[in-house]
CSV table of C-alpha atoms in Angstrom, one decimal:
chain,number,residue,atom,x,y,z
A,18,UNK,CA,0.0,0.0,0.0
A,19,UNK,CA,1.5,3.3,-1.1
A,20,UNK,CA,0.9,6.4,0.8
A,21,UNK,CA,-0.9,9.4,-0.5
A,22,UNK,CA,0.7,12.6,-1.8
A,23,UNK,CA,-1.4,15.3,-0.3
A,24,UNK,CA,-1.0,18.9,-1.5
A,25,UNK,CA,-2.2,21.2,1.2
A,26,UNK,CA,-3.2,24.8,0.3
A,27,UNK,CA,-2.3,26.9,3.3
A,28,UNK,CA,-3.7,30.2,2.1
A,29,UNK,CA,-1.8,33.4,1.9
A,30,UNK,CA,-0.1,33.6,5.3
A,31,UNK,CA,-2.6,34.0,8.1
A,32,UNK,CA,-2.8,30.6,9.9
A,33,UNK,CA,-6.5,31.3,10.4
A,34,UNK,CA,-7.1,31.2,6.6
A,35,UNK,CA,-6.4,27.5,6.5
A,36,UNK,CA,-9.5,25.4,5.7
A,37,UNK,CA,-10.8,22.9,8.1
A,38,UNK,CA,-9.9,20.2,5.6
A,39,UNK,CA,-6.3,21.4,5.3
A,40,UNK,CA,-5.9,21.4,9.1
A,41,UNK,CA,-7.4,17.9,9.4
A,42,UNK,CA,-5.3,16.2,6.6
A,43,UNK,CA,-2.1,18.0,7.6
A,44,UNK,CA,-2.4,16.9,11.2
A,45,UNK,CA,-3.1,13.3,10.3
A,46,UNK,CA,-0.2,12.9,7.9
A,47,UNK,CA,2.8,11.1,9.4
A,48,UNK,CA,5.2,13.1,7.1
A,49,UNK,CA,5.1,16.7,6.1
A,50,UNK,CA,7.2,18.3,3.3
A,51,UNK,CA,7.8,21.9,2.5
A,52,UNK,CA,10.2,24.2,0.5
A,53,UNK,CA,13.0,25.9,2.3
A,54,UNK,CA,14.3,29.3,1.1
A,55,UNK,CA,18.0,29.9,0.6
A,56,UNK,CA,18.2,31.5,4.1
A,57,UNK,CA,16.8,28.4,5.7
A,58,UNK,CA,13.4,29.8,6.3
A,59,UNK,CA,10.1,28.1,5.3
A,60,UNK,CA,7.1,30.4,5.0
A,61,UNK,CA,4.9,27.4,4.4
A,62,UNK,CA,6.0,25.7,7.6
A,63,UNK,CA,5.6,29.0,9.5
A,64,UNK,CA,2.0,29.3,8.3
A,65,UNK,CA,1.3,25.7,9.3
A,66,UNK,CA,3.2,25.7,12.6
A,67,UNK,CA,0.3,26.7,14.9
A,68,UNK,CA,-1.6,23.6,13.7
A,69,UNK,CA,1.1,21.0,13.7
A,70,UNK,CA,0.6,18.3,16.3
A,71,UNK,CA,4.4,17.6,16.8
A,72,UNK,CA,6.1,14.3,16.2
A,73,UNK,CA,5.7,14.3,12.4
A,74,UNK,CA,8.7,13.4,10.2
A,75,UNK,CA,9.7,16.4,8.1
A,76,UNK,CA,11.2,16.6,4.6
A,77,UNK,CA,12.6,20.0,3.9
A,78,UNK,CA,13.1,20.9,0.2
A,79,UNK,CA,16.0,23.3,0.0
A,80,UNK,CA,15.5,25.7,-2.9
A,81,UNK,CA,18.6,27.1,-4.6
A,82,UNK,CA,17.2,29.6,-7.1
A,83,UNK,CA,20.5,30.5,-8.6
A,84,UNK,CA,22.2,27.2,-9.0
A,85,UNK,CA,19.6,25.5,-11.3
A,86,UNK,CA,19.0,26.7,-14.8
A,87,UNK,CA,15.3,26.2,-14.4
A,88,UNK,CA,14.7,27.5,-10.9
A,89,UNK,CA,13.4,24.9,-8.6
A,90,UNK,CA,13.6,22.0,-11.1
A,91,UNK,CA,16.7,20.6,-9.6
A,92,UNK,CA,15.5,21.0,-6.1
A,93,UNK,CA,12.4,19.0,-6.9
A,94,UNK,CA,14.4,16.4,-8.9
A,95,UNK,CA,16.3,15.8,-5.7
A,96,UNK,CA,13.3,16.0,-3.3
A,97,UNK,CA,11.0,13.7,-5.3
A,98,UNK,CA,12.9,10.4,-4.5
A,99,UNK,CA,12.9,11.3,-0.8
A,100,UNK,CA,9.1,11.8,-0.8
A,101,UNK,CA,8.7,8.7,-3.0
A,102,UNK,CA,10.5,6.6,-0.4
A,103,UNK,CA,8.0,7.7,2.3
A,104,UNK,CA,5.1,7.0,0.0
A,105,UNK,CA,6.4,3.6,-0.9
A,106,UNK,CA,6.7,2.8,2.8
A,107,UNK,CA,2.9,3.4,2.9
A,108,UNK,CA,3.1,6.8,4.7
A,109,UNK,CA,1.0,9.8,3.6
A,110,UNK,CA,3.1,12.9,2.9
A,111,UNK,CA,1.4,16.3,3.3
A,112,UNK,CA,3.1,18.9,1.1
A,113,UNK,CA,2.7,22.3,2.6
A,114,UNK,CA,1.9,24.9,-0.1
A,115,UNK,CA,1.5,28.7,0.3
A,116,UNK,CA,-1.7,29.9,-1.2
A,117,UNK,CA,-3.3,27.3,-3.5
A,118,UNK,CA,-1.3,24.3,-4.6
A,119,UNK,CA,-2.1,24.5,-8.4
A,120,UNK,CA,-2.1,28.4,-8.7
A,121,UNK,CA,1.6,29.4,-9.4
A,122,UNK,CA,2.6,26.8,-6.8
A,123,UNK,CA,5.7,24.5,-6.8
A,124,UNK,CA,3.4,21.6,-5.9
A,125,UNK,CA,3.0,21.1,-9.7
A,126,UNK,CA,6.7,20.0,-9.7
A,127,UNK,CA,5.9,17.2,-7.3
A,128,UNK,CA,2.6,16.3,-9.0
A,129,UNK,CA,4.4,15.9,-12.3
A,130,UNK,CA,7.1,13.7,-10.7
A,131,UNK,CA,5.1,11.6,-8.3
A,132,UNK,CA,1.5,11.8,-9.5
A,133,UNK,CA,1.8,9.1,-12.1
A,134,UNK,CA,2.8,6.5,-9.6
A,135,UNK,CA,1.0,7.5,-6.3
A,136,UNK,CA,-2.5,8.4,-5.2
A,137,UNK,CA,-2.9,12.1,-4.9
A,138,UNK,CA,-5.2,14.4,-3.0
A,139,UNK,CA,-5.2,18.1,-3.3
A,140,UNK,CA,-6.8,20.6,-0.8
A,141,UNK,CA,-7.4,23.9,-2.5
A,142,UNK,CA,-6.5,27.1,-0.7
A,143,UNK,CA,-7.2,30.7,-0.5
A,144,UNK,CA,-5.1,32.6,-3.0
A,145,UNK,CA,-3.2,35.8,-2.1
A,146,UNK,CA,-5.1,37.5,-4.9
A,147,UNK,CA,-8.4,36.9,-3.1
A,148,UNK,CA,-6.9,37.8,0.3
A,149,UNK,CA,-5.4,41.1,-1.0
A,150,UNK,CA,-8.8,42.0,-2.5
A,151,UNK,CA,-10.6,41.2,0.7
A,152,UNK,CA,-8.2,43.4,2.7
A,153,UNK,CA,-8.5,46.3,0.3
A,154,UNK,CA,-12.2,45.9,-0.4
A,155,UNK,CA,-11.1,45.8,-4.0
A,156,UNK,CA,-13.6,44.1,-6.4
A,157,UNK,CA,-12.1,41.3,-8.4
A,158,UNK,CA,-15.0,40.6,-10.8
A,159,UNK,CA,-18.7,40.9,-11.3
A,160,UNK,CA,-21.2,39.6,-13.8
A,161,UNK,CA,-19.5,39.3,-17.3
A,162,UNK,CA,-16.1,40.8,-16.3
A,163,UNK,CA,-13.0,39.2,-17.7
A,164,UNK,CA,-10.4,38.7,-15.0
A,165,UNK,CA,-6.7,38.2,-15.9
A,166,UNK,CA,-3.8,37.1,-13.7
A,167,UNK,CA,-0.5,38.3,-15.2
A,168,UNK,CA,3.1,37.9,-14.2
A,169,UNK,CA,5.0,41.2,-14.0
A,170,UNK,CA,7.8,39.6,-16.1
A,171,UNK,CA,5.7,40.2,-19.3
A,172,UNK,CA,7.2,43.0,-21.4
A,173,UNK,CA,5.3,46.3,-21.5
A,174,UNK,CA,3.5,45.7,-24.8
A,175,UNK,CA,2.2,42.3,-23.8
A,176,UNK,CA,1.2,43.6,-20.3
A,177,UNK,CA,-0.6,46.6,-21.8
A,178,UNK,CA,-2.5,44.5,-24.2
A,179,UNK,CA,-3.5,42.0,-21.5
A,180,UNK,CA,-4.7,44.8,-19.2
A,181,UNK,CA,-6.7,46.4,-22.0
A,182,UNK,CA,-8.4,43.0,-22.7
A,183,UNK,CA,-9.8,42.5,-19.2
A,184,UNK,CA,-12.1,44.4,-16.8
A,185,UNK,CA,-10.0,43.2,-13.8
A,186,UNK,CA,-6.4,42.3,-13.5
A,187,UNK,CA,-4.0,40.9,-10.9
A,188,UNK,CA,-0.3,41.4,-11.6
A,189,UNK,CA,2.0,39.0,-9.6
A,190,UNK,CA,5.7,38.6,-8.9
A,191,UNK,CA,6.5,42.3,-9.0
A,192,UNK,CA,9.9,42.4,-7.4
A,193,UNK,CA,12.4,44.2,-9.7
A,194,UNK,CA,9.6,44.8,-12.3
A,195,UNK,CA,7.7,47.0,-9.9
A,196,UNK,CA,8.8,50.5,-11.0
A,197,UNK,CA,8.3,49.6,-14.7
A,198,UNK,CA,4.8,48.1,-14.1
A,199,UNK,CA,3.8,51.0,-11.9
A,200,UNK,CA,4.8,53.5,-14.7
A,201,UNK,CA,2.9,51.5,-17.3
A,202,UNK,CA,-0.3,51.6,-15.1
A,203,UNK,CA,0.2,55.4,-14.6
A,204,UNK,CA,0.6,55.8,-18.4
A,205,UNK,CA,-2.6,53.9,-19.0
A,206,UNK,CA,-4.5,56.2,-16.6
A,207,UNK,CA,-5.3,53.4,-14.2
A,208,UNK,CA,-3.4,54.3,-11.1
A,209,UNK,CA,-6.6,55.5,-9.4
A,210,UNK,CA,-8.2,52.1,-9.8
A,211,UNK,CA,-5.1,50.1,-8.6
A,212,UNK,CA,-4.4,48.5,-5.2
A,213,UNK,CA,-0.9,47.4,-4.1
A,214,UNK,CA,-0.5,44.5,-1.6
A,215,UNK,CA,2.5,42.7,-0.1
A,216,UNK,CA,2.7,40.0,2.6
A,217,UNK,CA,-1.1,39.8,3.0
A,218,UNK,CA,-2.0,38.2,6.3
A,219,UNK,CA,1.6,38.0,7.4
A,220,UNK,CA,3.7,40.2,9.7
A,221,UNK,CA,4.7,43.3,7.8
A,222,UNK,CA,1.5,43.3,5.6
A,223,UNK,CA,1.1,46.4,3.4
A,224,UNK,CA,-2.1,47.0,1.4
A,225,UNK,CA,-2.6,50.5,0.0
A,226,UNK,CA,-3.6,52.4,-3.1
A,227,UNK,CA,-0.9,52.0,-5.8
A,228,UNK,CA,-0.6,55.8,-6.0
A,229,UNK,CA,0.7,55.9,-2.4
A,230,UNK,CA,3.5,53.4,-2.9
A,231,UNK,CA,7.2,54.0,-3.2
A,232,UNK,CA,9.6,52.7,-5.7
A,233,UNK,CA,10.4,49.2,-4.5
A,234,UNK,CA,8.5,45.9,-4.0
A,235,UNK,CA,9.4,42.4,-2.9
A,236,UNK,CA,8.9,39.4,-5.3
A,237,UNK,CA,5.7,38.3,-3.5
A,238,UNK,CA,3.9,41.6,-4.0
A,239,UNK,CA,0.9,42.1,-6.3
A,240,UNK,CA,-1.2,44.9,-7.9
A,241,UNK,CA,-4.9,44.6,-8.5
A,242,UNK,CA,-6.7,46.8,-11.1
A,243,UNK,CA,-10.5,47.0,-11.4
A,244,UNK,CA,-12.2,48.9,-14.1
A,245,UNK,CA,-15.3,46.9,-14.6
A,246,UNK,CA,-18.6,48.4,-15.4
A,247,UNK,CA,-20.6,47.8,-12.2
A,248,UNK,CA,-21.9,51.4,-11.7
A,249,UNK,CA,-22.8,51.2,-8.0
A,250,UNK,CA,-19.5,49.6,-7.1
A,251,UNK,CA,-17.4,52.1,-9.0
A,252,UNK,CA,-19.3,55.0,-7.5
A,253,UNK,CA,-18.6,53.6,-4.0
A,254,UNK,CA,-14.9,53.1,-4.9
A,255,UNK,CA,-14.7,56.5,-6.4
A,256,UNK,CA,-16.0,58.0,-3.2
A,257,UNK,CA,-13.0,56.5,-1.5
A,258,UNK,CA,-15.1,55.1,1.3
A,259,UNK,CA,-14.9,51.5,0.4
A,260,UNK,CA,-11.2,51.0,1.0
B,21,UNK,CA,-21.8,52.0,17.7
B,22,UNK,CA,-22.6,50.5,14.3
B,23,UNK,CA,-22.2,46.8,13.7
B,24,UNK,CA,-19.8,45.3,11.1
B,25,UNK,CA,-20.8,44.1,7.7
B,26,UNK,CA,-18.8,40.8,7.4
B,27,UNK,CA,-18.5,39.1,4.0
B,28,UNK,CA,-17.8,35.4,4.7
B,29,UNK,CA,-16.2,33.4,1.9
B,30,UNK,CA,-17.7,29.9,2.3
B,31,UNK,CA,-15.7,28.2,-0.5
B,32,UNK,CA,-17.2,26.2,-3.3
B,33,UNK,CA,-19.6,23.9,-1.4
B,34,UNK,CA,-17.8,21.4,0.9
B,35,UNK,CA,-18.4,22.6,4.5
B,36,UNK,CA,-14.9,21.5,5.3
B,37,UNK,CA,-13.5,24.0,2.8
B,38,UNK,CA,-14.5,26.9,5.1
B,39,UNK,CA,-11.5,28.6,6.7
B,40,UNK,CA,-11.0,28.7,10.4
B,41,UNK,CA,-11.6,32.5,10.3
B,42,UNK,CA,-14.9,32.1,8.4
B,43,UNK,CA,-16.2,29.6,10.9
B,44,UNK,CA,-15.2,31.8,13.9
B,45,UNK,CA,-16.6,35.1,12.5
B,46,UNK,CA,-19.8,33.4,11.2
B,47,UNK,CA,-20.5,31.8,14.5
B,48,UNK,CA,-19.9,34.9,16.5
B,49,UNK,CA,-22.3,37.2,14.5
B,50,UNK,CA,-25.7,37.7,16.0
B,51,UNK,CA,-27.2,38.1,12.5
B,52,UNK,CA,-26.5,36.1,9.3
B,53,UNK,CA,-27.7,37.1,5.8
B,54,UNK,CA,-27.8,35.0,2.6
B,55,UNK,CA,-29.3,34.9,-0.9
B,56,UNK,CA,-32.3,32.7,-1.5
B,57,UNK,CA,-32.9,31.3,-4.9
B,58,UNK,CA,-36.3,31.5,-6.6
B,59,UNK,CA,-37.2,28.0,-5.4
B,60,UNK,CA,-36.5,29.1,-1.8
B,61,UNK,CA,-33.2,27.2,-1.5
B,62,UNK,CA,-30.0,28.8,-0.3
B,63,UNK,CA,-26.8,27.1,-1.3
B,64,UNK,CA,-24.8,29.5,0.9
B,65,UNK,CA,-26.9,28.7,4.0
B,66,UNK,CA,-26.6,24.9,3.2
B,67,UNK,CA,-22.8,25.1,3.1
B,68,UNK,CA,-22.7,27.1,6.4
B,69,UNK,CA,-25.3,25.0,8.2
B,70,UNK,CA,-23.0,22.4,9.8
B,71,UNK,CA,-21.2,25.3,11.5
B,72,UNK,CA,-24.1,27.5,12.6
B,73,UNK,CA,-24.5,27.6,16.4
B,74,UNK,CA,-28.3,28.1,16.3
B,75,UNK,CA,-30.2,31.1,17.7
B,76,UNK,CA,-28.9,33.7,15.1
B,77,UNK,CA,-31.3,36.1,13.5
B,78,UNK,CA,-31.5,35.4,9.7
B,79,UNK,CA,-32.0,37.8,6.9
B,80,UNK,CA,-32.9,35.9,3.7
B,81,UNK,CA,-32.4,37.9,0.4
B,82,UNK,CA,-34.9,36.5,-2.1
B,83,UNK,CA,-33.4,36.7,-5.6
B,84,UNK,CA,-35.9,37.1,-8.4
B,85,UNK,CA,-33.7,36.9,-11.5
B,86,UNK,CA,-36.4,37.5,-14.0
B,87,UNK,CA,-38.3,40.4,-12.4
B,88,UNK,CA,-35.4,42.9,-12.3
B,89,UNK,CA,-33.8,44.3,-15.4
B,90,UNK,CA,-30.4,44.1,-13.9
B,91,UNK,CA,-30.6,40.7,-12.1
B,92,UNK,CA,-30.1,40.9,-8.4
B,93,UNK,CA,-30.0,44.7,-8.3
B,94,UNK,CA,-33.5,45.1,-7.1
B,95,UNK,CA,-33.1,42.3,-4.6
B,96,UNK,CA,-30.1,44.0,-3.0
B,97,UNK,CA,-31.8,47.4,-3.1
B,98,UNK,CA,-34.5,45.8,-1.0
B,99,UNK,CA,-32.2,43.8,1.3
B,100,UNK,CA,-29.7,46.6,2.0
B,101,UNK,CA,-32.0,48.6,4.3
B,102,UNK,CA,-32.9,45.5,6.3
B,103,UNK,CA,-29.2,44.8,6.9
B,104,UNK,CA,-28.5,48.4,7.6
B,105,UNK,CA,-31.1,48.4,10.3
B,106,UNK,CA,-29.3,45.6,12.1
B,107,UNK,CA,-26.0,47.3,11.7
B,108,UNK,CA,-27.4,50.6,13.0
B,109,UNK,CA,-28.6,48.7,16.1
B,110,UNK,CA,-25.0,47.8,16.7
B,111,UNK,CA,-25.2,44.2,15.6
B,112,UNK,CA,-22.7,42.5,13.3
B,113,UNK,CA,-24.2,40.9,10.2
B,114,UNK,CA,-22.3,38.0,8.6
B,115,UNK,CA,-23.2,37.7,4.9
B,116,UNK,CA,-22.8,34.2,3.7
B,117,UNK,CA,-21.1,34.1,0.2
B,118,UNK,CA,-20.5,31.0,-1.9
B,119,UNK,CA,-16.8,30.9,-3.0
B,120,UNK,CA,-15.0,34.1,-2.5
B,121,UNK,CA,-17.0,37.3,-1.7
B,122,UNK,CA,-15.3,39.5,-4.3
B,123,UNK,CA,-14.8,37.0,-7.1
B,124,UNK,CA,-18.1,37.1,-9.1
B,125,UNK,CA,-20.0,37.3,-5.9
B,126,UNK,CA,-23.1,39.3,-5.0
B,127,UNK,CA,-21.4,40.6,-1.9
B,128,UNK,CA,-20.2,43.4,-4.1
B,129,UNK,CA,-23.9,44.6,-4.3
B,130,UNK,CA,-24.0,44.9,-0.5
B,131,UNK,CA,-20.5,46.4,-0.3
B,132,UNK,CA,-21.5,49.1,-2.7
B,133,UNK,CA,-24.6,50.0,-0.8
B,134,UNK,CA,-23.5,49.6,2.8
B,135,UNK,CA,-19.7,49.9,2.7
B,136,UNK,CA,-19.6,53.7,2.6
B,137,UNK,CA,-21.5,54.0,6.0
B,138,UNK,CA,-20.5,50.9,8.0
B,139,UNK,CA,-17.3,49.1,9.0
B,140,UNK,CA,-16.6,46.2,6.7
B,141,UNK,CA,-14.6,43.0,7.1
B,142,UNK,CA,-14.2,40.5,4.4
B,143,UNK,CA,-13.0,36.9,4.8
B,144,UNK,CA,-11.6,35.5,1.5
B,145,UNK,CA,-12.7,32.1,0.5
B,146,UNK,CA,-11.6,29.2,-1.7
B,147,UNK,CA,-12.9,29.7,-5.3
B,148,UNK,CA,-14.7,27.0,-7.3
B,149,UNK,CA,-11.9,27.5,-9.9
B,150,UNK,CA,-9.2,26.3,-7.4
B,151,UNK,CA,-11.5,23.5,-6.1
B,152,UNK,CA,-12.2,22.2,-9.6
B,153,UNK,CA,-8.5,22.2,-10.4
B,154,UNK,CA,-7.7,20.4,-7.2
B,155,UNK,CA,-10.3,17.7,-7.8
B,156,UNK,CA,-9.1,17.2,-11.4
B,157,UNK,CA,-5.4,17.6,-10.8
B,158,UNK,CA,-5.6,20.3,-13.5
B,159,UNK,CA,-2.7,22.8,-13.4
B,160,UNK,CA,-4.0,26.4,-13.1
B,161,UNK,CA,-0.7,28.2,-13.7
B,162,UNK,CA,3.0,28.0,-13.3
B,163,UNK,CA,5.9,30.4,-13.6
B,164,UNK,CA,5.2,33.1,-16.2
B,165,UNK,CA,1.8,31.7,-17.3
B,166,UNK,CA,-1.0,34.2,-18.0
B,167,UNK,CA,-4.3,32.9,-16.4
B,168,UNK,CA,-7.6,34.3,-17.6
B,169,UNK,CA,-11.1,33.9,-16.1
B,170,UNK,CA,-13.7,34.4,-18.7
B,171,UNK,CA,-17.6,34.3,-18.6
B,172,UNK,CA,-19.1,32.0,-21.2
B,173,UNK,CA,-21.4,34.8,-22.2
B,174,UNK,CA,-18.6,36.3,-24.3
B,175,UNK,CA,-19.2,35.9,-28.0
B,176,UNK,CA,-17.1,33.4,-29.9
B,177,UNK,CA,-14.6,35.9,-31.3
B,178,UNK,CA,-13.9,37.5,-28.0
B,179,UNK,CA,-13.7,34.1,-26.3
B,180,UNK,CA,-11.3,32.7,-28.9
B,181,UNK,CA,-9.0,35.8,-28.6
B,182,UNK,CA,-9.0,35.6,-24.8
B,183,UNK,CA,-8.1,31.9,-24.8
B,184,UNK,CA,-5.3,32.5,-27.3
B,185,UNK,CA,-3.9,35.2,-25.2
B,186,UNK,CA,-3.4,33.1,-22.1
B,187,UNK,CA,-1.6,29.8,-21.1
B,188,UNK,CA,-4.5,28.9,-18.8
B,189,UNK,CA,-8.2,29.7,-18.8
B,190,UNK,CA,-11.2,29.1,-16.7
B,191,UNK,CA,-14.6,29.7,-18.4
B,192,UNK,CA,-17.4,30.3,-15.9
B,193,UNK,CA,-21.2,30.5,-16.0
B,194,UNK,CA,-21.6,27.9,-18.8
B,195,UNK,CA,-25.4,27.1,-18.6
B,196,UNK,CA,-27.0,27.6,-22.0
B,197,UNK,CA,-23.6,28.6,-23.6
B,198,UNK,CA,-22.1,25.2,-22.9
B,199,UNK,CA,-22.6,23.5,-26.3
B,200,UNK,CA,-21.3,26.6,-28.2
B,201,UNK,CA,-18.2,27.0,-25.9
B,202,UNK,CA,-17.5,23.3,-26.1
B,203,UNK,CA,-17.6,23.4,-29.9
B,204,UNK,CA,-15.3,26.4,-29.9
B,205,UNK,CA,-12.7,24.6,-27.7
B,206,UNK,CA,-12.9,21.6,-30.0
B,207,UNK,CA,-12.4,23.9,-33.0
B,208,UNK,CA,-9.3,25.3,-31.4
B,209,UNK,CA,-7.9,21.8,-30.8
B,210,UNK,CA,-7.9,22.2,-27.1
B,211,UNK,CA,-10.4,19.6,-26.0
B,212,UNK,CA,-7.7,17.3,-24.8
B,213,UNK,CA,-6.4,19.9,-22.4
B,214,UNK,CA,-9.8,20.8,-21.0
B,215,UNK,CA,-11.5,19.8,-17.8
B,216,UNK,CA,-15.2,20.1,-17.0
B,217,UNK,CA,-16.5,20.6,-13.5
B,218,UNK,CA,-19.9,21.2,-11.9
B,219,UNK,CA,-21.1,21.3,-8.3
B,220,UNK,CA,-17.5,20.8,-6.9
B,221,UNK,CA,-17.6,19.6,-3.4
B,222,UNK,CA,-21.4,19.4,-3.4
B,223,UNK,CA,-23.8,16.4,-3.7
B,224,UNK,CA,-23.9,15.6,-7.4
B,225,UNK,CA,-20.4,16.8,-8.1
B,226,UNK,CA,-19.1,16.0,-11.7
B,227,UNK,CA,-15.5,16.5,-12.7
B,228,UNK,CA,-14.3,14.9,-15.9
B,229,UNK,CA,-12.4,15.6,-19.2
B,230,UNK,CA,-14.4,17.9,-21.4
B,231,UNK,CA,-14.3,15.3,-24.2
B,232,UNK,CA,-16.4,13.0,-22.1
B,233,UNK,CA,-19.2,15.4,-21.4
B,234,UNK,CA,-22.6,15.5,-22.9
B,235,UNK,CA,-24.5,18.4,-24.4
B,236,UNK,CA,-25.9,20.3,-21.3
B,237,UNK,CA,-24.4,22.0,-18.3
B,238,UNK,CA,-25.9,24.0,-15.4
B,239,UNK,CA,-25.1,27.7,-14.9
B,240,UNK,CA,-22.6,27.0,-12.1
B,241,UNK,CA,-20.4,24.8,-14.2
B,242,UNK,CA,-17.0,25.6,-15.5
B,243,UNK,CA,-14.3,24.6,-18.0
B,244,UNK,CA,-10.5,24.7,-17.3
B,245,UNK,CA,-8.0,24.7,-20.1
B,246,UNK,CA,-4.3,24.4,-19.5
B,247,UNK,CA,-1.8,24.8,-22.3
B,248,UNK,CA,1.2,26.2,-20.4
B,249,UNK,CA,4.7,25.3,-21.2
B,250,UNK,CA,5.8,23.4,-18.1
B,251,UNK,CA,7.2,20.3,-19.9
B,252,UNK,CA,7.2,17.8,-17.0
B,253,UNK,CA,3.6,18.7,-16.1
B,254,UNK,CA,2.3,18.4,-19.6
B,255,UNK,CA,4.1,15.1,-20.0
B,256,UNK,CA,2.4,13.8,-16.8
B,257,UNK,CA,-1.0,15.1,-17.9
B,258,UNK,CA,-0.6,13.7,-21.4
B,259,UNK,CA,0.1,10.3,-19.9
B,260,UNK,CA,-3.4,10.5,-18.4
B,261,UNK,CA,-2.0,9.5,-15.1
B,262,UNK,CA,-2.4,12.7,-13.2
B,263,UNK,CA,-6.1,13.0,-13.4
């Protein structure tokens, strides 16, 4: 009997934004696995920590972003056999995933390597996009709106076209692209409809109108833009009361 | 002292996919409010029911889709004063929202009407998009993918352009548009990369490859298409093992 590979969506950072199912399956698993940043910290484990029962075996997956040509690929090539060994011993492995496991998450790396040979269960999680919108009271979408999630790595032309083709946009992975993206949004006349968010639900959270931000942003920061056509919502937002 | 308007994201249908925060705030509120479909059923209340403590006042919001020119607007015009009365009496009102409150949710209608004059708290929830992907092991996005959420109400030309402009797509609100959208996806050669889902996490859940579906779908059904460039993931999916 092989164990199950369980992808646990932990939500954006607040340990209270785990689902009941995530808490239950995570606590019941004899083994947990999680990515470890270069400095030795694991945000995923920190989010999960208040709920861990103690006594679980732990598989840390050290990420070394610079050493691998495709970032993370090598780390998961090395981690997959360690997790497979636990699964083959009949032990469930709960993989701790920030946000949602399948939405820009590295769980895909493990799913591709281990999914074909082991039973899989995935617990969806609250995305940082939804959490940022909730904190800012920023509408994500209504009725027939198109909603686009875009990486800030896109060049200006592609980013502009994608923003113009949707009523609502989330731009992720800002980091060193922040000043360029901010200037593009300003050039498009959309700064007044844009919200900036970093570290939502974590210590150091910052959520504010894009126009009030400075010139730098971390990698895990995002911008939301809403220019949908819901009149009452826009009126409320324009009044500045709904933030 | 005015009460708080609290938008509670309940997730897609499984009562175990509520967050710990949603359960806590929903149980503590003296008043709950929720939409009531024309048949008198409330999916939101049904999702919440296992967690309700009993003894709360309840404000049902009867939706009458056909009577109002803008569906739901009239219903929320009528419901807002009833909720406002509770808030003005200093009582918190927890509004039960399927999925996430700000992602195609009617909570926006209440936020626009009541947000300017009352304190607001919003608890983000798991979206049916993430839940469908989790159930199907369908990747939503990786790395620099663009991810678009599109209403099936878009005409064929706009839908085709939007699908072509993203590596990953979710098409919502299928209902009477299902056969047309399915034919468009087939015409684009993407049926093999598409997953169909209805009633995720609810009784009667159906999640299967789009190519195996029939000709009809309810309004709350969705299609996911992934054609991103993550080679290992695509290989795993193509092998048919990861479903």
